[in-house]
PDB file of C-alpha atoms in Angstrom:
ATOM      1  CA  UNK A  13      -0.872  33.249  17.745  1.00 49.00           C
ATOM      2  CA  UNK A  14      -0.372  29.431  17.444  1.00 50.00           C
ATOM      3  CA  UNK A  15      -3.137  27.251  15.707  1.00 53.00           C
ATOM      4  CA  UNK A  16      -3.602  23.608  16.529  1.00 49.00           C
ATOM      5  CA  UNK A  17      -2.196  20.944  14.218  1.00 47.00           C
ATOM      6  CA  UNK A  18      -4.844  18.479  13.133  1.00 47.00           C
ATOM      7  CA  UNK A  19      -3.568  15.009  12.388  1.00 43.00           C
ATOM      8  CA  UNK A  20      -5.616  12.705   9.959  1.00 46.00           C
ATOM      9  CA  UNK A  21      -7.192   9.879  11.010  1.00 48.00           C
ATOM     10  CA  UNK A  22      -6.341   6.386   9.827  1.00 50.00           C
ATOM     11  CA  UNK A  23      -8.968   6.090   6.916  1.00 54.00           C
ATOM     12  CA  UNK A  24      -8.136   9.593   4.948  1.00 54.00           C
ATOM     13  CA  UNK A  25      -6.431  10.484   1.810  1.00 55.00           C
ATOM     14  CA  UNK A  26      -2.636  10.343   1.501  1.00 53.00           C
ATOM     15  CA  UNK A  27      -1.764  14.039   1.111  1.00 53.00           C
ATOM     16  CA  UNK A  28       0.873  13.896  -2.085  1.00 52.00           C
ATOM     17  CA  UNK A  29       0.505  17.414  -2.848  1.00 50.00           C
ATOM     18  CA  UNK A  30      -0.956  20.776  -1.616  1.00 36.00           C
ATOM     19  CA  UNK A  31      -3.730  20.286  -4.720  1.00 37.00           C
ATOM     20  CA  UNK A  32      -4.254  17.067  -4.869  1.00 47.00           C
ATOM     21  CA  UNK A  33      -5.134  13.751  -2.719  1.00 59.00           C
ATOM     22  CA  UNK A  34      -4.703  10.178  -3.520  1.00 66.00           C
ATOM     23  CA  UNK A  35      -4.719   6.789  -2.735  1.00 71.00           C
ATOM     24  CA  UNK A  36      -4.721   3.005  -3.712  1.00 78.00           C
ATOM     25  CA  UNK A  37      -8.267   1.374  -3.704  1.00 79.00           C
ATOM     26  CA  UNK A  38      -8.053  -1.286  -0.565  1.00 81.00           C
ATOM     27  CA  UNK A  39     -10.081  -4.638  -0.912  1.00 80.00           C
ATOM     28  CA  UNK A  40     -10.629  -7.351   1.329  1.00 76.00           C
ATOM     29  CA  UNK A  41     -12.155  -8.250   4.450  1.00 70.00           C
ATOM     30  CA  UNK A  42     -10.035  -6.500   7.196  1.00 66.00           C
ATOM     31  CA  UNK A  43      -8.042  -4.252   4.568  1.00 66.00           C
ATOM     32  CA  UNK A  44      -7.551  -1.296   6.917  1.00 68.00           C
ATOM     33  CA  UNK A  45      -6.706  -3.305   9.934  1.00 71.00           C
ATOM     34  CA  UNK A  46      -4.311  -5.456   8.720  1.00 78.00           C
ATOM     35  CA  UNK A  47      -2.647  -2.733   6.195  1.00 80.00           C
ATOM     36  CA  UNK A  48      -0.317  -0.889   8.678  1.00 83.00           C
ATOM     37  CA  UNK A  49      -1.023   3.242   7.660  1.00 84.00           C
ATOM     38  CA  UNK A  50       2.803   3.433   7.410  1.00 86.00           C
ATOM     39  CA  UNK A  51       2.992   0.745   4.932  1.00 89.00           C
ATOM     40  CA  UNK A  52      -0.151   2.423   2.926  1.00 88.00           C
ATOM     41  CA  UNK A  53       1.915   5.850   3.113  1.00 89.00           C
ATOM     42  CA  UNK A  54       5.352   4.613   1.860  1.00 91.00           C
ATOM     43  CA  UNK A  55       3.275   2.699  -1.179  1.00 93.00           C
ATOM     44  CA  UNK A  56       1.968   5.728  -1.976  1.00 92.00           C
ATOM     45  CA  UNK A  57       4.997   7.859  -2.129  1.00 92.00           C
ATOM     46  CA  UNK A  58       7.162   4.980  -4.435  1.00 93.00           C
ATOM     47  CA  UNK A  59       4.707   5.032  -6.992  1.00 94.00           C
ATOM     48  CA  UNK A  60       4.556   9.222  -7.241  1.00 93.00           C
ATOM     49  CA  UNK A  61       8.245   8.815  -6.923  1.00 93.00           C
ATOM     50  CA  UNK A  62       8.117   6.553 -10.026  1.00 93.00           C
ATOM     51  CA  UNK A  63       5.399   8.708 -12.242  1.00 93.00           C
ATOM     52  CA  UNK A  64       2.283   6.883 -11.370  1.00 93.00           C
ATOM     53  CA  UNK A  65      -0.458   7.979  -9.371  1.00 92.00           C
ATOM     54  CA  UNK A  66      -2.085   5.986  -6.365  1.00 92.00           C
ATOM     55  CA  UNK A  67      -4.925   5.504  -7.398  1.00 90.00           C
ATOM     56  CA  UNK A  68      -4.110   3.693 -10.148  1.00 92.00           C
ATOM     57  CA  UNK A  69      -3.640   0.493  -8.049  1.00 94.00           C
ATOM     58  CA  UNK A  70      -5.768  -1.783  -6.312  1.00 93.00           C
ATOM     59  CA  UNK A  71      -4.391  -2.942  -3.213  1.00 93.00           C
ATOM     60  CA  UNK A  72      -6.282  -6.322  -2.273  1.00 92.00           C
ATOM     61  CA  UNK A  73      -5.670  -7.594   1.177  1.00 92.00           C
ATOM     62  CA  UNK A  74      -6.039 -10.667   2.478  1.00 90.00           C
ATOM     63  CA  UNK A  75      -5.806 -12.849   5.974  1.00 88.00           C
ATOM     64  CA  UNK A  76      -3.378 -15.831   5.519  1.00 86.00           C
ATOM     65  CA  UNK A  77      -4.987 -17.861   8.162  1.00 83.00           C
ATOM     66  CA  UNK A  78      -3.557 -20.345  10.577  1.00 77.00           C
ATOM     67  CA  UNK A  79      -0.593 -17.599  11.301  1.00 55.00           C
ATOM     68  CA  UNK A  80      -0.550 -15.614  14.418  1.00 62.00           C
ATOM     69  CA  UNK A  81       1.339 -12.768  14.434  1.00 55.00           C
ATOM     70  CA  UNK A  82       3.675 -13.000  17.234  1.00 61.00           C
ATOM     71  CA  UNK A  83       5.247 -15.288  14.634  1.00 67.00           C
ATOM     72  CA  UNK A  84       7.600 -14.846  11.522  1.00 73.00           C
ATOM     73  CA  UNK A  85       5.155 -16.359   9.155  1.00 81.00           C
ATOM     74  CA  UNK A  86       3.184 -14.468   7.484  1.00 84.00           C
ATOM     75  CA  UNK A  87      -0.043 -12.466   8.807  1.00 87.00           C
ATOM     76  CA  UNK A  88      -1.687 -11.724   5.020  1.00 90.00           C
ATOM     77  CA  UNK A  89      -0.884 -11.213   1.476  1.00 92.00           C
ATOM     78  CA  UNK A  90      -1.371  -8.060  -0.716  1.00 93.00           C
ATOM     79  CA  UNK A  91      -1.875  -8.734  -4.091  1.00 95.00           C
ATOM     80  CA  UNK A  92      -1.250  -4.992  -6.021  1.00 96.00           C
ATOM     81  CA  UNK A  93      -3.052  -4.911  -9.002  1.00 96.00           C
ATOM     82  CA  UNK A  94      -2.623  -2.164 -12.234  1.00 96.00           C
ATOM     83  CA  UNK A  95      -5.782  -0.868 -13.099  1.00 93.00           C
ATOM     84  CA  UNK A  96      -4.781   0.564 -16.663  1.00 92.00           C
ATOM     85  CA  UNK A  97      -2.576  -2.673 -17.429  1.00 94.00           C
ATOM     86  CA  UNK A  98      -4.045  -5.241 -15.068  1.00 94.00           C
ATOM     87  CA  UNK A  99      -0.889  -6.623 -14.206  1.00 96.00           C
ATOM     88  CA  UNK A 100      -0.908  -7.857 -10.574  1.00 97.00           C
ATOM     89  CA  UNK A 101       1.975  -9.008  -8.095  1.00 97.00           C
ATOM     90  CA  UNK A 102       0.933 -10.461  -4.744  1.00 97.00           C
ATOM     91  CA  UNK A 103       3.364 -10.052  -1.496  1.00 96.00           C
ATOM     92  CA  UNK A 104       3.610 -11.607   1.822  1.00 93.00           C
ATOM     93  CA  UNK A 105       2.576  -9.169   4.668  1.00 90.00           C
ATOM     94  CA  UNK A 106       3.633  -9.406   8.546  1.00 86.00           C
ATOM     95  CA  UNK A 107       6.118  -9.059  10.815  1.00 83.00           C
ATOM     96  CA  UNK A 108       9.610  -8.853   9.866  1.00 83.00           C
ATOM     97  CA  UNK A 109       8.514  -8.853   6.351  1.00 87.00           C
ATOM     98  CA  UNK A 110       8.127  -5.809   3.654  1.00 92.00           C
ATOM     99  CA  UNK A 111       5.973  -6.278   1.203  1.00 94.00           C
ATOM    100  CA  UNK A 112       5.906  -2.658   0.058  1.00 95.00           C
ATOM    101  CA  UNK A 113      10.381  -2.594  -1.022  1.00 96.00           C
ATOM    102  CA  UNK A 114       9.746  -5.668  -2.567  1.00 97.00           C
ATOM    103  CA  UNK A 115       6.942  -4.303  -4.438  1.00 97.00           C
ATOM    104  CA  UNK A 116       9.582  -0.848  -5.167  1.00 96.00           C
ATOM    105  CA  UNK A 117      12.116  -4.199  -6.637  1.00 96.00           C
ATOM    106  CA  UNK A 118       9.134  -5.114  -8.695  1.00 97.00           C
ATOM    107  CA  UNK A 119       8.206  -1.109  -9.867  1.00 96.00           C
ATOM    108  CA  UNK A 120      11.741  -0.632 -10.767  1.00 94.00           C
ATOM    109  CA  UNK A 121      11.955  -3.482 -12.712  1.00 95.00           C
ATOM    110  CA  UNK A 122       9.191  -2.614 -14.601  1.00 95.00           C
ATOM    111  CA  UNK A 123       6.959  -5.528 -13.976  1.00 94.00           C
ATOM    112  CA  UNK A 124       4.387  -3.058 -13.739  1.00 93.00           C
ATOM    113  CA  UNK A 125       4.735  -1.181 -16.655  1.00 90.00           C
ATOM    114  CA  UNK A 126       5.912   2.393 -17.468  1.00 86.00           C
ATOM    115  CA  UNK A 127       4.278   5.474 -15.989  1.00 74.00           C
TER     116      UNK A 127
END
């Protein structure tokens, strides 16, 4: 007998692991609708991939305004801040642009510590 599959809806937890659920604190006005969930899910896995957890970071969006988004300019920033270190790194959001691999550049390089 087949069950249905329930997909989550845009606002819940990223599922990392059967036991646990996690994810980065969003601020700003908007937050949700400009983030893009695939963007929020793919920043989620790089950090677990790299030994930290999710909710570690603060994820504070933000509207650049002026820009419409049928353009290459960009829509918003996301500044991703550290809690335990408070080092922060803020990104240009939009469309052709991603914000989250050249956050991974940054993890990598250790601008944001060691896990």
């Amino acid at each position: 007998m087949e069950q249905g599959q329930v997909t989550p809806a845009g606002g819940d937890p990223v599922h990392l692991s059967f036991s646990e659920q996690r994810q980065p604190v969003i601020r700003g006005a908007g937050g949700r609708y400009l983030l893009a969930r695939g963007d929020e899910l793919a920043f989620a896995a790089e950090v677990v991939r790299f030994g930290f957890a999710p909710d570690d970071f603060v994820l504070d969006i933000a509207r650049v305004r002026g820009n419409r988004s049928a353009s290459r300019t960009p829509t918003f920033t996301v500044t991703v801040e550290h809690i335990r270190n408070e080092r922060t790194a803020t990104y240009l959001g939009g469309p052709g642009r991603s914000w989250v691999a050249e956050f991974l550049m940054a993890l990598i390089g250790g601008e944001f510590g060691q896990a």
